[in-house]
Coordinates of C-alpha atoms in Angstrom, one line a residue:
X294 CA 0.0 0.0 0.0
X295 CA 2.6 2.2 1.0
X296 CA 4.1 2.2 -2.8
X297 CA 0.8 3.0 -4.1
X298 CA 0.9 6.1 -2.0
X299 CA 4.3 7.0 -2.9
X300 CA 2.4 7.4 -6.8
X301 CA -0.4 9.2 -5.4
X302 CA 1.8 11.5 -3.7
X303 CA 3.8 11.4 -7.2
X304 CA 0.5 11.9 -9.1
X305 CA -0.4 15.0 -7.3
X306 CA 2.5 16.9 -7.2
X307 CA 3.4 16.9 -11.0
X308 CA -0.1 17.9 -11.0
X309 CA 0.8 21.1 -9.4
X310 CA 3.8 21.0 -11.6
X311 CA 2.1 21.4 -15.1
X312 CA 0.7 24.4 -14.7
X313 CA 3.3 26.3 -13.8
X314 CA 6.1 24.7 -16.4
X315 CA 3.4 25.6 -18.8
X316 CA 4.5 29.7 -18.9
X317 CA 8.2 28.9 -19.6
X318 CA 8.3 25.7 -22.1
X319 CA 6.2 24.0 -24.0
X320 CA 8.2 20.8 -24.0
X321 CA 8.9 20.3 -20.7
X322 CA 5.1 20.2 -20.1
X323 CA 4.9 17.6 -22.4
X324 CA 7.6 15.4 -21.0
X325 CA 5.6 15.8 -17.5
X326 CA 2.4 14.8 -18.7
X327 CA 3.4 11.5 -20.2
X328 CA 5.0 11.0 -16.6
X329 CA 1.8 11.7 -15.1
X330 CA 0.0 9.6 -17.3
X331 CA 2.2 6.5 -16.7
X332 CA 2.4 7.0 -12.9
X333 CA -1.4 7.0 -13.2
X334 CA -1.4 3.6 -15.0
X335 CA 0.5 2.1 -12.3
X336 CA -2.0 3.3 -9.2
X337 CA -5.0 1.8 -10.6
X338 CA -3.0 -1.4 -12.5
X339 CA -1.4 -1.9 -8.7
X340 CA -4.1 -2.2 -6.3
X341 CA -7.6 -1.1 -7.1
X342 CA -9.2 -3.0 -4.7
X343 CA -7.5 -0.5 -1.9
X344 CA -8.6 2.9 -3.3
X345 CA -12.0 4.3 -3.5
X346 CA -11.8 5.3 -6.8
X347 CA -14.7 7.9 -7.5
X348 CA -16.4 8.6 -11.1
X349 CA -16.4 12.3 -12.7
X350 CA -19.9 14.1 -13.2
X351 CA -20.2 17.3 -15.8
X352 CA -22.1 19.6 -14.3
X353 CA -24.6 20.1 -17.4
X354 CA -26.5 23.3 -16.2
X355 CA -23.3 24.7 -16.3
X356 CA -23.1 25.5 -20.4
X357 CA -26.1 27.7 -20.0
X358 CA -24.3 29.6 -17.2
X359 CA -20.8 30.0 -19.7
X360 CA -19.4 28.5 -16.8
X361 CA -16.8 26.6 -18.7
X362 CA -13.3 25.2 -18.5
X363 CA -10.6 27.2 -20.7
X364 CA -11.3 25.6 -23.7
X365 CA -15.0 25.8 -23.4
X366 CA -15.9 22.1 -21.8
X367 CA -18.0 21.7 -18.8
X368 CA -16.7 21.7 -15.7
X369 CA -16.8 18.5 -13.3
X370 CA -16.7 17.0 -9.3
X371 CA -16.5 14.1 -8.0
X372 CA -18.8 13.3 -5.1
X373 CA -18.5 10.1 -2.8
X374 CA -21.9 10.6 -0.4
X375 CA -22.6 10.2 2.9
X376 CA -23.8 8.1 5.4
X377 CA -24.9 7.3 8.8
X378 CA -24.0 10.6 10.8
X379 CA -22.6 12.1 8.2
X380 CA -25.4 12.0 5.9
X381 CA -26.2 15.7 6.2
X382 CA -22.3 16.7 6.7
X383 CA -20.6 18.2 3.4
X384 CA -16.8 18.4 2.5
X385 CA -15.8 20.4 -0.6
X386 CA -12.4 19.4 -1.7
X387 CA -10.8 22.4 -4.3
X388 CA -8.5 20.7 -6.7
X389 CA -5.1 22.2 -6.9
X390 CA -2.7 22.6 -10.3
X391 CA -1.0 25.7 -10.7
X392 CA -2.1 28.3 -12.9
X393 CA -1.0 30.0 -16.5
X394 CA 0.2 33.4 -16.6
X395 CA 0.3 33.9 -20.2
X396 CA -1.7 33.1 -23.3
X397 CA 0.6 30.7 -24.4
X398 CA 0.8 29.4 -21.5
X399 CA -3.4 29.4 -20.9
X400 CA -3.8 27.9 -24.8
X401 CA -1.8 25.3 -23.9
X402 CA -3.5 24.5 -20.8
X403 CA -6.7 24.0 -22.1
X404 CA -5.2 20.6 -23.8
X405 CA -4.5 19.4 -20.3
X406 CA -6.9 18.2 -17.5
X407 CA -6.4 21.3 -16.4
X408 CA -8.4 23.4 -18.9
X409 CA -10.3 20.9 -20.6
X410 CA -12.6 18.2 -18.6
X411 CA -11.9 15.9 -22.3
X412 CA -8.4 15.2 -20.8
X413 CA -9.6 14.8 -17.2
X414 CA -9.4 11.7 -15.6
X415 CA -13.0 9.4 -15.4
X416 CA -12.4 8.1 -12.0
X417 CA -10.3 9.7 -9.4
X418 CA -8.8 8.0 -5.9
X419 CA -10.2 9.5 -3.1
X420 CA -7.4 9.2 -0.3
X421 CA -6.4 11.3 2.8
X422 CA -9.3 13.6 3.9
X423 CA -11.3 12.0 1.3
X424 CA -10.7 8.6 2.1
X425 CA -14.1 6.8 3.1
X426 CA -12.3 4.7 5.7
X427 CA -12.3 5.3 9.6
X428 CA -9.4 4.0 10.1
X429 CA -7.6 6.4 7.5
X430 CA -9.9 9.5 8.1
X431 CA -11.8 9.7 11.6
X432 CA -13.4 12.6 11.5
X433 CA -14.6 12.6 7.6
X434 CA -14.6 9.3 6.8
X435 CA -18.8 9.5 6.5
X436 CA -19.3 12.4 5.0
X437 CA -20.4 13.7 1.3
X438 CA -17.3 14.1 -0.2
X439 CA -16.1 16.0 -3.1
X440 CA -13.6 16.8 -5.1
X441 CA -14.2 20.1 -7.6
X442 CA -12.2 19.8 -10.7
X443 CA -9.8 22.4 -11.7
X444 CA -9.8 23.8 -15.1
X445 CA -9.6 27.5 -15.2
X446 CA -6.1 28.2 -14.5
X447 CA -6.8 31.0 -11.8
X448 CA -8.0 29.3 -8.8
X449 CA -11.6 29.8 -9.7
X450 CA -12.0 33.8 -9.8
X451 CA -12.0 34.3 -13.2
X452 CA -15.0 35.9 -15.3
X453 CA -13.7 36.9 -19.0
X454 CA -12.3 35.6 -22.4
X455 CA -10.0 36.0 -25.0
X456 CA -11.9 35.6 -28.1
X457 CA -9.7 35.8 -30.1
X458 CA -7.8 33.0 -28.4
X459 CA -11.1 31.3 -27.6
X460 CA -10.0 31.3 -23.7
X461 CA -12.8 31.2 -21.5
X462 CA -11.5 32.4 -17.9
X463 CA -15.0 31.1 -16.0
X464 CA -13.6 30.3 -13.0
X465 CA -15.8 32.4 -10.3
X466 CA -19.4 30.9 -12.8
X467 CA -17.5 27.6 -12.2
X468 CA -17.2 27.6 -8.6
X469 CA -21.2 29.1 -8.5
X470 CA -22.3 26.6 -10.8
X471 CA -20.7 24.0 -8.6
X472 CA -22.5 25.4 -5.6
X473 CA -25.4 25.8 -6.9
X474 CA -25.8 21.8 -8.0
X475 CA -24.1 20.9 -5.0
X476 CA -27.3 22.6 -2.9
X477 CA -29.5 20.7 -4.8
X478 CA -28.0 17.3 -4.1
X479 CA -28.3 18.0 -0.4
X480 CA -25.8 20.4 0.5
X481 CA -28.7 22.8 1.3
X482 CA -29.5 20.8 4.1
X483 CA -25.8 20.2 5.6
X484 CA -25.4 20.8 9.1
X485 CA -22.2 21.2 9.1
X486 CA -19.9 21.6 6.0
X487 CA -15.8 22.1 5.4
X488 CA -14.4 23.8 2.6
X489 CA -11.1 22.4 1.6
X490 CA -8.3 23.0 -0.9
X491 CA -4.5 21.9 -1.8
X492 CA -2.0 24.2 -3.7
X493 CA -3.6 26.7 -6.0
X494 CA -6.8 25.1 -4.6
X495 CA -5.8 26.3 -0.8
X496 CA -5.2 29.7 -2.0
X497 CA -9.3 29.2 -4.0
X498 CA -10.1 27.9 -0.5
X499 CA -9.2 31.8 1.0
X500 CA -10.6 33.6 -1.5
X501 CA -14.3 31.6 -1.6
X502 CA -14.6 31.0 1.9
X503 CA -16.7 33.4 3.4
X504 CA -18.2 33.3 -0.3
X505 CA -19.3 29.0 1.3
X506 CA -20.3 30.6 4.0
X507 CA -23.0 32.5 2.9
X508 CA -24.2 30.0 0.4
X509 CA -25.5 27.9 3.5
X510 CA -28.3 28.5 5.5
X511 CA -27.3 29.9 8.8
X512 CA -27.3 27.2 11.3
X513 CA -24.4 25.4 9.1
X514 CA -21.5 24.9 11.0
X515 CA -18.8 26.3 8.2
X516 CA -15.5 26.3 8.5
X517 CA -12.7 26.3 5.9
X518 CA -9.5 24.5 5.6
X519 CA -6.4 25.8 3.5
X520 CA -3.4 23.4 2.7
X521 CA -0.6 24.7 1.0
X522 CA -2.3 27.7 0.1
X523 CA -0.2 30.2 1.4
X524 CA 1.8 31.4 -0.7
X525 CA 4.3 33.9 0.0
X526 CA 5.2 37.1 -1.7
X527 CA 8.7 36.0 -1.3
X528 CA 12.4 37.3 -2.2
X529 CA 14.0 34.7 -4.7
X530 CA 17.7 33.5 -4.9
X531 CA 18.3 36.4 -7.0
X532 CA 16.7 39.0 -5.0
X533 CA 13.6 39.0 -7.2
X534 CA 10.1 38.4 -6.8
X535 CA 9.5 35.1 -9.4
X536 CA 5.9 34.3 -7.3
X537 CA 5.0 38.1 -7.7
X538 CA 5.8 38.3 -11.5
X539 CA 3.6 34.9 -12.0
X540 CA 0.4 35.9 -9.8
X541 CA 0.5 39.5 -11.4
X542 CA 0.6 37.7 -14.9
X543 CA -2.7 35.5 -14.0
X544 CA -3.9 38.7 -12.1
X545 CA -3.9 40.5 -15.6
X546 CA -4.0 37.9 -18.3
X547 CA -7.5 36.9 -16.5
X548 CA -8.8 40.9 -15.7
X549 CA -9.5 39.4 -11.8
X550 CA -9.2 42.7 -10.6
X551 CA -13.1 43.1 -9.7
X552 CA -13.0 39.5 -8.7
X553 CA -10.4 40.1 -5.7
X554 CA -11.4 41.5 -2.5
X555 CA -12.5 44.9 -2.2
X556 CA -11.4 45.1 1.2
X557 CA -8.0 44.4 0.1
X558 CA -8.1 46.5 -3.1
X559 CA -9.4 49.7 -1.3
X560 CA -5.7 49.9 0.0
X561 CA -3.0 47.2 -1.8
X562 CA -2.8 46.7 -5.8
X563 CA -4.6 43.6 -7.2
X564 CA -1.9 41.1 -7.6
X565 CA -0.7 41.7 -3.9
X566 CA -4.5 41.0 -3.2
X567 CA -4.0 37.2 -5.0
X568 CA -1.6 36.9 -2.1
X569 CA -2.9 34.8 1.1
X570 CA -0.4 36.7 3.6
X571 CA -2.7 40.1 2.7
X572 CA -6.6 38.3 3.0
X573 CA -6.4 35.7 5.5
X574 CA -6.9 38.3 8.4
X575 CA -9.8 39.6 6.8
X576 CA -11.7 36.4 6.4
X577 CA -14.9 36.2 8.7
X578 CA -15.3 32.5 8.9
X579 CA -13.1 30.4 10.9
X580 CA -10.0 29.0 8.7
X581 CA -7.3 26.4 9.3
X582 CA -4.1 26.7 7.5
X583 CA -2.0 23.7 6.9
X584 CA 1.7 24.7 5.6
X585 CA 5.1 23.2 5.7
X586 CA 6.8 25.6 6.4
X587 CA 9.6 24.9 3.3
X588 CA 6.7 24.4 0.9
X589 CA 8.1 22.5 -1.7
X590 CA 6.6 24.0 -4.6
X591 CA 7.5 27.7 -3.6
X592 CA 11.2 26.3 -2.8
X593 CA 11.2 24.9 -6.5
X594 CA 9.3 27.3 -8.3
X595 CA 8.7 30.9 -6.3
X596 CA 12.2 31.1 -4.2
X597 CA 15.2 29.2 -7.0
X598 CA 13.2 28.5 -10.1
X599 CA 15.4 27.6 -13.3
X600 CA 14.7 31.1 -14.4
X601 CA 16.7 32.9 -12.2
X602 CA 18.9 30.4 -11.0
X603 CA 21.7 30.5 -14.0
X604 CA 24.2 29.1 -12.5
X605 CA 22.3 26.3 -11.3
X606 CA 24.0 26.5 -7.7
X607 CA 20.5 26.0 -6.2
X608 CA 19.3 22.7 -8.4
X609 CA 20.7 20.1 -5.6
X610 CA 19.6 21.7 -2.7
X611 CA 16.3 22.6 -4.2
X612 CA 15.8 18.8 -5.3
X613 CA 16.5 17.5 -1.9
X614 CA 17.7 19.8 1.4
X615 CA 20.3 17.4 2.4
X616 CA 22.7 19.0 -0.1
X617 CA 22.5 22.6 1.0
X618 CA 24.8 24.7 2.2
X619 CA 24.6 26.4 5.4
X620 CA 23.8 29.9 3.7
X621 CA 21.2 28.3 1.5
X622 CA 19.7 27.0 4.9
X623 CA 19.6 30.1 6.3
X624 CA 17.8 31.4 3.1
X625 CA 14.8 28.7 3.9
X626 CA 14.7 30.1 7.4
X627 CA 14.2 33.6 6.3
X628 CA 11.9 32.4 4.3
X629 CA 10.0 30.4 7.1
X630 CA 10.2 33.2 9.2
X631 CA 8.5 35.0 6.9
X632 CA 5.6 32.8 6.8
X633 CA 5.1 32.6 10.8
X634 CA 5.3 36.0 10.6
X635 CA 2.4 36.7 8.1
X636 CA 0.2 34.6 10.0
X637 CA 0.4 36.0 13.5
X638 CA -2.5 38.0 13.7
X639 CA -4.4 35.3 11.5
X640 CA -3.7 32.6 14.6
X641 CA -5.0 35.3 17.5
X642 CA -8.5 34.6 16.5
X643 CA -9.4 32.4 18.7
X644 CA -12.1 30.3 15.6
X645 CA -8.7 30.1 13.4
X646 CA -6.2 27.0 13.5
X647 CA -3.1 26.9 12.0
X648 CA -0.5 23.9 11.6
X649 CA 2.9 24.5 9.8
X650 CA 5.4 21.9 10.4
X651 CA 8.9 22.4 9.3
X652 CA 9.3 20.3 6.6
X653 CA 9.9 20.0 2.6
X654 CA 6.4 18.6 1.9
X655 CA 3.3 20.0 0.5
X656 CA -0.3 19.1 0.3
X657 CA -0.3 17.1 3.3
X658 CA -4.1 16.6 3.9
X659 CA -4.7 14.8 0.6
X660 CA -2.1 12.0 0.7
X661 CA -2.8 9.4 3.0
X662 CA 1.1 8.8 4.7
X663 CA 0.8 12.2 5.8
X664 CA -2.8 12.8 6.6
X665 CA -3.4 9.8 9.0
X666 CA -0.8 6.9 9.1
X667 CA 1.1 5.3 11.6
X668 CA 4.0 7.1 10.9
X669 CA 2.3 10.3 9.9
X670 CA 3.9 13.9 10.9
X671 CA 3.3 15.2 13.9
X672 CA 3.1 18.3 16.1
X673 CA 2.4 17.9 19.6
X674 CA 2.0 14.3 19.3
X675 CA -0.8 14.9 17.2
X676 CA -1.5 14.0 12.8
X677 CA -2.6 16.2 10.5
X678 CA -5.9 14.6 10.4
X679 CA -6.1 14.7 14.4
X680 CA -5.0 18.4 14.3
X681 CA -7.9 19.3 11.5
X682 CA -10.7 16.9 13.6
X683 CA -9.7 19.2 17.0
X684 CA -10.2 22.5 15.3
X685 CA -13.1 21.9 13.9
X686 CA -15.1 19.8 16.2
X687 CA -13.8 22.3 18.6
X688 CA -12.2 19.7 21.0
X689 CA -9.3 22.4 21.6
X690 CA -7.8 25.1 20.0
X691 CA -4.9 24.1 17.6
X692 CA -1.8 26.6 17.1
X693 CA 1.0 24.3 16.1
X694 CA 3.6 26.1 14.8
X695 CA 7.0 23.7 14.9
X696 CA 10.1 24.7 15.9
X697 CA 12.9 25.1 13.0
X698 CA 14.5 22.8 10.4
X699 CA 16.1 20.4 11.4
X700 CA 14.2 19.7 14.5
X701 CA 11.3 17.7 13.2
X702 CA 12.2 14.0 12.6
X703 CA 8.5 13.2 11.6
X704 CA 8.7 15.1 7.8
X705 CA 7.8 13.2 5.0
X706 CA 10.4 15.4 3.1
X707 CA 9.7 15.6 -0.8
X708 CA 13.1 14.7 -2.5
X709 CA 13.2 15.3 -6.0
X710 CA 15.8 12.6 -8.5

């Protein structure tokens, strides 16, 4: 089991890969898509039997709506539903992927699964918090679970097109349409519900939060849940800002300034408004943010990405920590720093949680080894999954913020070949 876990993990993190390749080369998307495609063929070929594997459904209203993917397909989700106690309980998983910052970059997309729901997958494994077994996900196990589908490219704010490209940037009617059929299968009637995300699907999970909460009726318990979404405005190797350049691309090339916060607008430009470190203080419904604290995606692609690493003095220490210097170290614990730092005021509510462990991971809550496992990570003796469960059942307040690299021995480090 544990190897078909180690391609899940795989799978989903050259998922959050393509997107973000897809702005500089053409090619190398390529290559990682026939990886992801053959890693895929090995999960299901290895051990079906063990995975809940969960069919897709286009949302068919949505056409009507022009709530579309890029390339103007219907969006999808999957849905798993609930039972027993937690037949009235609703968890809204936010797919993750990157985003394109261009038009080359967005026509491309839109012949990938993430632009065009022809290329996306028919069945999808629901592990980690979507796992339907107790033993693998306590607190969620029994509820409707679902995963939204991620095909605009702008962690669904988007409401324009490029005609002339025949771009459809839908992603706000995509998240509305998905709401709106998710309320008529039941959600209307949850009791309590849990809006999740991973990646760029944390950083939708901010943005549409207090958006879920006022979709459901007022005696909802709603809360939302953020995992790898926080994304840093961050100084790169070079003493640029590669993360700032790439939001303020998909900030433009998808016009989401009237899409962004206003609160946040009145005062900071729009693409420091895509930033979570400038609206997570601002949200009124009670949030949980999950983080390693050297995310690896913003060590590969926001703080040494190829791009302004010439040399290529950073490419072994980026692909696994063991080979850094002391001064590229210290570099990751500025940048950690930086991140505790932007979330201090978040954490003094006393309805937030927050959980960032110091290790080279990211998206924790959606593979299974480091959601709930015997060997899981920890903080305070407790798993991601236990962590999550106390927050939002309210069994105690959760403020685990670890203690700097290399303290933690319970990281399931990402190291990159």
């Amino acid at each position: 089991m544990k190897s078909v876990l180690q391609i899940a993990a795989a799978i989903s993190w050259l998922c959050m890969v393509v997107g973000v390749i897809g702005s500089d080369g053409i090619g190398n998307v390529r290559d990682t898509d026939d990886e992801i495609s053959l890693l895929e063929s090995q999960l299901v070929v290895t051990s079906p039997s063990q995975l809940l594997m969960v069919p897709l459904t286009l949302i068919q209203a949505a056409a009507s709506k022009g709530a579309v993917c890029l390339d103007g397909t219907l969006p999808g989700y999957h849905l798993h539903p609930g039972s027993g106690s937690g037949a009235n309980r609703w968890l809204i998983q936010l797919e993750g992927g990157g985003w394109c910052n261009t038009r080359r970059s967005c026509i491309f997309r839109k012949t990938t699964r993430r632009g065009s729901s022809n290329h996306m997958e028919k069945v999808l494994a629901f592990t980690g918090i979507l796992s339907n077994k107790a033993n693998e996900n306590p607190d969620f196990f029994n509820w409707n679970r679902v995963k939204l589908r991620y095909c605009d490219g702008a962690s669904f704010t988007g409401d324009s097109q490029d005609q002339s490209s025949q771009l459809y940037y839908r992603g706000q009617r995509i998240w509305q349409a998905a709401m709106e059929e998710l309320l008529s299968k039941g959600m209307q009637k949850a009791e309590q519900a849990l809006l999740s995300g991973c990646s760029a699907g944390g950083l939708a999970s901010i943005l549409h939060c207090d958006q879920f909460k006022e979709l459901l009726p007022g005696t909802t318990k709603v809360k939302c849940l953020s995992d790898a979404g926080m994304f840093m405005d961050a100084v790169d190797v070079s003493g640029g800002h590669s993360l700032r350049k790439m939001f303020q691309g998909v900030v433009t090339i998808q016009n989401l300034q009237k899409e962004l916060s206003t609160t946040c607008t009145k005062h900071l430009d729009p693409t420091s408004c895509f930033f979570p470190q400038n609206l997570v203080s601002g949200i009124k419904t009670p949030m949980f943010l999950l983080n390693a604290a050297y995310d690896a995606w913003q060590v590969q692609e926001s703080l040494a990405p190829p791009s302004v690493d010439l040399s290529g003095s950073w490419k072994a220490c980026k692909s696994d920590h063991s080979h850094c210097n002391s001064s590229q170290i210290q570099f990751f614990q500025d940048f950690r720093t930086s991140m505790v730092d932007a979330v201090k005021s978040f954490a003094t509510s006393t309805h937030n949680g927050v959980f960032i462990n110091s290790c080279f991971a990211h998206c924790q809550s959606e593979r299974q080894d480091t959601w709930y496992a015997p060997d899981s990570p920890t903080l305070h003796a407790k798993t991601v999954a236990e962590s999550v469960g106390d927050w939002y059942f309210d069994r105690t307040t959760v403020k685990a913020i670890d203690c700097p690299y290399p303290c933690d021995k319970t990281c399931h480090n990402l190291i990159f070949k």
